[in-house]
Short mmCIF file of C-alpha atoms in Angstrom, two decimals:
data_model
loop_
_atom_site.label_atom_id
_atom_site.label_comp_id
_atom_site.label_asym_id
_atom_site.label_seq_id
_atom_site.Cartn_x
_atom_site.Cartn_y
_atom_site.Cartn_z
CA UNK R 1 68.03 198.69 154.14
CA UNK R 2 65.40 196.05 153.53
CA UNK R 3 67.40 193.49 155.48
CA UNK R 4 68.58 195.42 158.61
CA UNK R 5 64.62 195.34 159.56
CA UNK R 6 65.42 191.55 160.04
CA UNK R 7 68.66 191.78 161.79
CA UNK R 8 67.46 190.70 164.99
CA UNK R 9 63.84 189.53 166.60
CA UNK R 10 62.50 187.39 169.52
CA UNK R 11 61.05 184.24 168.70
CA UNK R 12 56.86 183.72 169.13
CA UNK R 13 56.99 181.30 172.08
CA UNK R 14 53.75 179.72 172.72
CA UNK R 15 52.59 180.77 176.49
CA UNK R 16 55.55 183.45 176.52
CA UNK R 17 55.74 186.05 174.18
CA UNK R 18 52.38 187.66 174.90
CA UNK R 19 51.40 191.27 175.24
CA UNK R 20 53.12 191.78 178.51
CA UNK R 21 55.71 190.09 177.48
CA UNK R 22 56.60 192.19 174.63
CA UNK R 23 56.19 195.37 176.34
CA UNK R 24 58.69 194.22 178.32
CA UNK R 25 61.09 193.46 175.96
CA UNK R 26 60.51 196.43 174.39
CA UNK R 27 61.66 198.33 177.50
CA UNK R 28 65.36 196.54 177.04
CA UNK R 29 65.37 196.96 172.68
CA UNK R 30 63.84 199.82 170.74
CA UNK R 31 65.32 197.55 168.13
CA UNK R 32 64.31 194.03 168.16
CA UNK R 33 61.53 192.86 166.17
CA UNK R 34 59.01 191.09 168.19
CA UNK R 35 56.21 188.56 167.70
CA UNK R 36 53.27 187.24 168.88
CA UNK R 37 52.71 183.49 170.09
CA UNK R 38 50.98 181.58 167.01
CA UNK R 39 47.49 182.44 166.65
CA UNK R 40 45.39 180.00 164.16
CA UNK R 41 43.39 181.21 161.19
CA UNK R 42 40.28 180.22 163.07
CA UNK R 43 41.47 182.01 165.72
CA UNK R 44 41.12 185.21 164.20
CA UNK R 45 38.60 184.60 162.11
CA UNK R 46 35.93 183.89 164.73
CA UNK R 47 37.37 184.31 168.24
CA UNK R 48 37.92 186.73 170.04
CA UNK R 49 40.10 189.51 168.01
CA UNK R 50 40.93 191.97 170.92
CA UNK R 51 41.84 190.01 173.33
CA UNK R 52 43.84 187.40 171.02
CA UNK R 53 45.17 190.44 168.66
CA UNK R 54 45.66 193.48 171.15
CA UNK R 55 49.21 195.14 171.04
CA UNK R 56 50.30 197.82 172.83
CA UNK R 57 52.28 200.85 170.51
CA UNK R 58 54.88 200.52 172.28
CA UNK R 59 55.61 196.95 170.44
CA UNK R 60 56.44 198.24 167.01
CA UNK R 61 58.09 197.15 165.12
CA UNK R 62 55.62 193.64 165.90
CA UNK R 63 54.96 191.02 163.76
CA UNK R 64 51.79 188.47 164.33
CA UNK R 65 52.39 185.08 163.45
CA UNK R 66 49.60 183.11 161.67
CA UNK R 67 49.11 179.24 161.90
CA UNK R 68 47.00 177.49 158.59
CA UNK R 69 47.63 176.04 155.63
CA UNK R 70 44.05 177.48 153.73
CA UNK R 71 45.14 180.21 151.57
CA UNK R 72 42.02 181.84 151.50
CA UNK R 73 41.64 181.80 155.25
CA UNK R 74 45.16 182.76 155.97
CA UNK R 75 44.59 186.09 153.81
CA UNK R 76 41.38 187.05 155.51
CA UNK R 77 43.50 186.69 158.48
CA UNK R 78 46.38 188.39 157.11
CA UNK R 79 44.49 191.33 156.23
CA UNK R 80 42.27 191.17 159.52
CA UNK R 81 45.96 191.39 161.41
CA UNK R 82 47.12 194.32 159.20
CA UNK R 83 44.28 196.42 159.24
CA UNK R 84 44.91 196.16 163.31
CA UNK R 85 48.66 197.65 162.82
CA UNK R 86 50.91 194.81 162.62
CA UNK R 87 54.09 195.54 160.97
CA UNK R 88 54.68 191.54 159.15
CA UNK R 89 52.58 188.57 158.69
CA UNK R 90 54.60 185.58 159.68
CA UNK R 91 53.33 182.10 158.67
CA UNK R 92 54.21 179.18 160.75
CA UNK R 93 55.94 176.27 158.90
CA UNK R 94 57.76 174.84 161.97
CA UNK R 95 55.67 173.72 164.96
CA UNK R 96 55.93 170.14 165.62
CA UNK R 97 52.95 169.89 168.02
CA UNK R 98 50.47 167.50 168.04
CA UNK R 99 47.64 169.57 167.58
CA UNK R 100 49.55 171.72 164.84
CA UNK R 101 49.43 168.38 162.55
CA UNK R 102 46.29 167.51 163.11
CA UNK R 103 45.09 170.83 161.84
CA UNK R 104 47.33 170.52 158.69
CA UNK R 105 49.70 173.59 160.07
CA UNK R 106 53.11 174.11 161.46
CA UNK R 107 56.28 171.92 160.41
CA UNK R 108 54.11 169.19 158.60
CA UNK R 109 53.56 171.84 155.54
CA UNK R 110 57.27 170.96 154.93
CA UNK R 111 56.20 168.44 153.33
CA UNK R 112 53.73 170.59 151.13
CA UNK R 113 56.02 173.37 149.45
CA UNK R 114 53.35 174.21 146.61
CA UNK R 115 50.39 174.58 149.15
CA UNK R 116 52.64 177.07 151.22
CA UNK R 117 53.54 178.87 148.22
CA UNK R 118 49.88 179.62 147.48
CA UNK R 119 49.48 180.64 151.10
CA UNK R 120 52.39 183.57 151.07
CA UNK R 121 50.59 184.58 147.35
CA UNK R 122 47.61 184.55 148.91
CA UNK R 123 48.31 186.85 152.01
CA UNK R 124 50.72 188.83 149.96
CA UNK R 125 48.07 189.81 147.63
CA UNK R 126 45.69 190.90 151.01
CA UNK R 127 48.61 193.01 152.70
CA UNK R 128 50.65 195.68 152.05
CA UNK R 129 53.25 194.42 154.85
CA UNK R 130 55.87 192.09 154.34
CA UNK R 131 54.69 188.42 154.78
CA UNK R 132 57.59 186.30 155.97
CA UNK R 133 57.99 182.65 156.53
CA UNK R 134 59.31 180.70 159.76
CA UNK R 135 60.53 176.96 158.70
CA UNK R 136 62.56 174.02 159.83
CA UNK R 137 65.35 172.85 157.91
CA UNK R 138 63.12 169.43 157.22
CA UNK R 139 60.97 167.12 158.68
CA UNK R 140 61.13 163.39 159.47
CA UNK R 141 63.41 161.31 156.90
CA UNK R 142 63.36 164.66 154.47
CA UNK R 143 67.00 165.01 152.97
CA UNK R 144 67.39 169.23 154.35
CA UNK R 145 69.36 169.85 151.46
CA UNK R 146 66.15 169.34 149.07
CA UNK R 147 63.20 169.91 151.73
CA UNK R 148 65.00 173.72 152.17
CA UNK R 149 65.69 174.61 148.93
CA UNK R 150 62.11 173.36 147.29
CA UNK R 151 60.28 175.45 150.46
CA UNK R 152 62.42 178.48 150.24
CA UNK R 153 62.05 178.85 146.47
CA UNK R 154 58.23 178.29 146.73
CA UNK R 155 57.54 180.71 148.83
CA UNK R 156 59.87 183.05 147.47
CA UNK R 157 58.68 182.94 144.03
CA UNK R 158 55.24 183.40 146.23
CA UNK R 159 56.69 186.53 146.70
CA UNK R 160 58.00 186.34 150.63
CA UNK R 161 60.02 189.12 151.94
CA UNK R 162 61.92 187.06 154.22
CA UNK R 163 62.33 183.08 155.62
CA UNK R 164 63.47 182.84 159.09
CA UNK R 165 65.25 178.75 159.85
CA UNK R 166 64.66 177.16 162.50
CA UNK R 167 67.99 175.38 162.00
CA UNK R 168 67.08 171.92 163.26
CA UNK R 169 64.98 169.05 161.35
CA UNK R 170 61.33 168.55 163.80
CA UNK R 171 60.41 164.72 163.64
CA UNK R 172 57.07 164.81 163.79
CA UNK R 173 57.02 161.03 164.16
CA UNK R 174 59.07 159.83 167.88
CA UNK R 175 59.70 162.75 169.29
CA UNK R 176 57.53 165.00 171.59
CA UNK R 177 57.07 169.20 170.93
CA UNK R 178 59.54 169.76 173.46
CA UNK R 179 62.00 167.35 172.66
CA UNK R 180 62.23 168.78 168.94
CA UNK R 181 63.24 171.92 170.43
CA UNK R 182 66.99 170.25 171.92
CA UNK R 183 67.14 166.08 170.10
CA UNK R 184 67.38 167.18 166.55
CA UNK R 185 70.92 168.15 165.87
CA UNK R 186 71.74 171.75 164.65
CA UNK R 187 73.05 172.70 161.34
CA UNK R 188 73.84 176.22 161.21
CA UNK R 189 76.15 175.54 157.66
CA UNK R 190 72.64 174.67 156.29
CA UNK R 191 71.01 177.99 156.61
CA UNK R 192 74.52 179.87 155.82
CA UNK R 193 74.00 177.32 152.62
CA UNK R 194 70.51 178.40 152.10
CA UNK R 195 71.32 182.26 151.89
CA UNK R 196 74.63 181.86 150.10
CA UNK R 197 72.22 180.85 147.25
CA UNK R 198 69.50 183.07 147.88
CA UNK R 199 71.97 186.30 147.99
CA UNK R 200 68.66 188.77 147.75
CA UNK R 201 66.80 187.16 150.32
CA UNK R 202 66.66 188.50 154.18
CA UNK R 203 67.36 185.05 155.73
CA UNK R 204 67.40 184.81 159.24
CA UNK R 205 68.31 181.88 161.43
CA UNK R 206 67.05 180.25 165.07
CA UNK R 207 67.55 177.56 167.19
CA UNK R 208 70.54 176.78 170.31
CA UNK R 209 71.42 180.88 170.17
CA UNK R 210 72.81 181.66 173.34
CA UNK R 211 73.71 185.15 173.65
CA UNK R 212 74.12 188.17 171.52
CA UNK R 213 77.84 187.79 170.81
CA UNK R 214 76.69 183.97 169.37
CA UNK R 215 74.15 186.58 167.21
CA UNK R 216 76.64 188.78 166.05
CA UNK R 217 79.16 185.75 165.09
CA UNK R 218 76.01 184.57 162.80
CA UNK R 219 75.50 188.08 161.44
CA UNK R 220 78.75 187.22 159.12
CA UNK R 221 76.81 184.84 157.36
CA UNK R 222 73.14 185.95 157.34
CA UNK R 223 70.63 188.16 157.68
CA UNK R 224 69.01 188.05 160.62
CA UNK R 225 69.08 186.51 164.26
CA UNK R 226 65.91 185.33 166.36
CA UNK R 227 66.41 184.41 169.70
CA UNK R 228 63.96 182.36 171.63
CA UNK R 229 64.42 180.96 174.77
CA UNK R 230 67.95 182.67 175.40
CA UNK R 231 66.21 186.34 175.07
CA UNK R 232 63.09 184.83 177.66
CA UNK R 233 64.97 183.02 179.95
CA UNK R 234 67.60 185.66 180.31
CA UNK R 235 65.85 188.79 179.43
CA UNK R 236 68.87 190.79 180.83
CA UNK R 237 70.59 189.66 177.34
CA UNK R 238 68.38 192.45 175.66
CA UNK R 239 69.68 195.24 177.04
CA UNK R 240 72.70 194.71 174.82
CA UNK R 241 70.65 194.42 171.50
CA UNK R 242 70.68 198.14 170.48
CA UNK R 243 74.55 198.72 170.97
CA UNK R 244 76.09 195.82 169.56
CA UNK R 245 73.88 194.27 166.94
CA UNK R 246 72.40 198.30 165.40
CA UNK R 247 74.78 200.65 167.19
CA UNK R 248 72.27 202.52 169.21
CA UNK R 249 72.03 203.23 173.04
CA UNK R 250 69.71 201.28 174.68
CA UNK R 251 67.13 201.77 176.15
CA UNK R 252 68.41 202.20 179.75
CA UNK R 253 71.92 202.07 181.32
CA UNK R 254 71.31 198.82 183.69
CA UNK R 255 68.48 196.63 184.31
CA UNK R 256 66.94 198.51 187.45
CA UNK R 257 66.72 201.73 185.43
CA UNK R 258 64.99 199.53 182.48
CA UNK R 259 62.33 198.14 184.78
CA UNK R 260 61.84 201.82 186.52
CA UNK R 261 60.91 203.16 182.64
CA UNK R 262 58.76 200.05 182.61
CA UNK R 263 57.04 200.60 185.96
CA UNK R 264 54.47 203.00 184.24
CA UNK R 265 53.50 200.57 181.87
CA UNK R 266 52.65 198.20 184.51
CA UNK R 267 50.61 200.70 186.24
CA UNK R 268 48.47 201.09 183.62
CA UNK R 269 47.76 197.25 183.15
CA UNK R 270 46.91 197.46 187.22
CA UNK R 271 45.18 200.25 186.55
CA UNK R 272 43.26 198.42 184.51
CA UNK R 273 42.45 195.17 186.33
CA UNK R 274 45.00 193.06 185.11
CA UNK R 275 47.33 191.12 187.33
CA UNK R 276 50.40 191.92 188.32
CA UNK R 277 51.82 188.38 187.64
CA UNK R 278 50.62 188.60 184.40
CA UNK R 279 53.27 191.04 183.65
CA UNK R 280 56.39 189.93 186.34
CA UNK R 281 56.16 186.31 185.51
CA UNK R 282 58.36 187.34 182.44
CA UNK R 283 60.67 189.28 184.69
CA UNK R 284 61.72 186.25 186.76
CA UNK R 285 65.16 185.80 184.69
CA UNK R 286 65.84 189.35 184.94
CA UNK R 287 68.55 189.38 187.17
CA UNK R 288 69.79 186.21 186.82
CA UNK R 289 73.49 184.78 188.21
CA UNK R 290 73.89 188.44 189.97
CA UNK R 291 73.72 188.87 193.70
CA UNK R 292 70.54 188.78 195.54
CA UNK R 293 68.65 186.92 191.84
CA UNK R 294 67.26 184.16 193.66
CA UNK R 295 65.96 186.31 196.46
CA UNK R 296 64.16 188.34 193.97
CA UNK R 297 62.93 185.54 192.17
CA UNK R 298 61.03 184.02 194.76
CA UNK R 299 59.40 186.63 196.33
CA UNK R 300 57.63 187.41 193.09
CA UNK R 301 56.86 184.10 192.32
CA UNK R 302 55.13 183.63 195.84
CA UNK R 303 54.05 187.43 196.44
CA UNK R 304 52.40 188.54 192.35
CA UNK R 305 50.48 185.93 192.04
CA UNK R 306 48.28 186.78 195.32
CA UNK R 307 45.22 188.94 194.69
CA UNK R 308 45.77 192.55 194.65
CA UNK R 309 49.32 192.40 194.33
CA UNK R 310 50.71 195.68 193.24
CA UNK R 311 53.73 197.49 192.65
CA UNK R 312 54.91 197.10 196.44
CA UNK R 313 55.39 193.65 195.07
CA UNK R 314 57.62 194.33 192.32
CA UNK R 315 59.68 196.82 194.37
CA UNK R 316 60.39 194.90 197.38
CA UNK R 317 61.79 192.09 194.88
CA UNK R 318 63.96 194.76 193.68
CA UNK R 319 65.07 195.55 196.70
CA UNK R 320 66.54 192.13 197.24
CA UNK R 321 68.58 192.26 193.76
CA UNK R 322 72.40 193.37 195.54
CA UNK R 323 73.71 193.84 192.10
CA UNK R 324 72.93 194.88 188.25
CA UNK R 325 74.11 194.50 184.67
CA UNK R 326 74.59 197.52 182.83
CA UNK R 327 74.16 197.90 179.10
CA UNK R 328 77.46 195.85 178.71
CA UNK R 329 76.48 192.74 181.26
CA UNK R 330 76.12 190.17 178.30
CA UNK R 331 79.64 190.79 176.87
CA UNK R 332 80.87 190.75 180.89
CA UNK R 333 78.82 187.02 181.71
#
């Protein structure tokens, strides 16, 4: 089913969702789709490819998201990122940064429907893959009824296999990055809206979702659900993906057995020179609200990040942890 593929994903997160990240994810979901942080046209076109690009298998099914508004450079990009093994092409229409408007990408391309149709034609006529968008529901003094509509039907008629709503306005103008994330208000009904009239588009919808039950409640009404902060502030929320949103056992029975399947991974990265923090800083909200969380929290904020910290480190934190979720915790928090 072309839409299940879209049911539920983790949100690109800017100085979170990177490599190590998603391997770890991937050891609480087989089936979450995952994505990279944003990584700019120039980016790929002349920086460094395998360390910005690098995936691990483990990570499919992993989208990369793309940030430009050239279409030509955004399908040398796209194809650059396929050829590598990426499973979608995701173009960002929803940053609010700074530094995102002043290189004419992210939410101000709102405000320029046409030139993000011609992107999503131009990368879908470079890749096989499906090339999906990620929007707001408007920017600035933009009526979201119109702004929506006009982008969504752009880029589908561009041919995009799927538009994943932020559903919040960004104002570009008076409010900072992070404050767009929480000021704006939310407005779900929009996005139910938007795929009520878009029946045969995969629609998926972000922003304020706290748990997986709050995903499955929006499930009724679209497509897809992409968690963001929830899923990396609480990473324990995961291990419920694969029973309650696709009906398949996850990928461990608690959270200690999910980190023991993980440990080899990490051994690997030591292995090969990387740091240990580099990996555990993404485990800190592992264990969070059970007994012994805070214990194990600070010891691997103060122990991984001295040099040659290894795997002593991680297993002495676990150690501290007096309690676990099991593959039911979120339903039982």
């Amino acid at each position: 089913m072309k839409n299940q593929s879209y049911r539920f994903s983790v949100a690109p997160m800017m100085d979170w969702t990177d490599r190590p990240c998603r391997a770890f994810h991937r050891a609480l979901t087989r089936q979450a789709r995952l994505y990279t942080e944003m990584v700019t046209t120039g980016a790929v076109l002349r920086g460094d490819r395998a360390r910005l690009l690098r995936f691990d298998p483990c990570e499919h099914p992993v989208a990369v998201q793309l940030g430009g508004s050239d279409p030509a450079a955004l399908a040398e990009a796209a194809r650059i990122c396929a050829d590598m093994g990426y499973d979608e092409v995701n173009l960002n229409v929803g940053c609010p940064s700074d530094r995102v408007q002043e290189g004419r990408f992210g939410a101000c391309l709102m405000a320029e429907p046409a030139l993000v149709g011609d992107c999503v034609a131009a990368m879908k006529a470079a890749v096989a893959v499906p090339v999906t968008v990620k929007c707001r529901i408007g920017i600035d003094d933009q009526d979201p009824e119109l702004a929506l509509d006009t982008l969504a039907d752009a880029v589908v008629a561009a041919g995009a296999d799927a538009l994943i709503v932020h559903a919040r306005k960004a104002w570009l103008q008076g409010l900072s990055p992070r404050e767009n994330r929480d000021v704006p208000p939310l407005d779900y009904d929009r996005v139910y809206r938007l795929k009520a009239r878009l029946p045969q588009v995969p629609i998926a919808i972000n922003g304020g979702i706290p748990s997986i039950e709050a995903a499955a409640e929006h499930l009724k009404h679209v497509d897809g659900v992409m968690l963001g902060r929830a899923a990396y502030q609480e990473p324990w929320r995961l291990l419920a993906v694969d029973p309650l949103l696709f009906g398949t056992p996850a990928p461990a029975a608690s959270l200690h057995e999910a980190v023991e399947k993980f440990i080899p991974w990490i051994e690997r990265e030591l292995a090969a020179g990387e740091r240990l923090y580099a990996t555990v800083r993404h485990m800190l909200g592992l264990f969070q609200a059970v007994p012994g969380a805070r214990a194990y929290r600070r010891h691997l904020a103060t122990e991984a990040v001295k040099p040659g910290a290894g795997l002593d480190v991680l297993r002495a934190a676990l150690g501290l942890v007096r309690s676990d979720r099991s593959v039911a915790g979120d339903a039982a928090a």
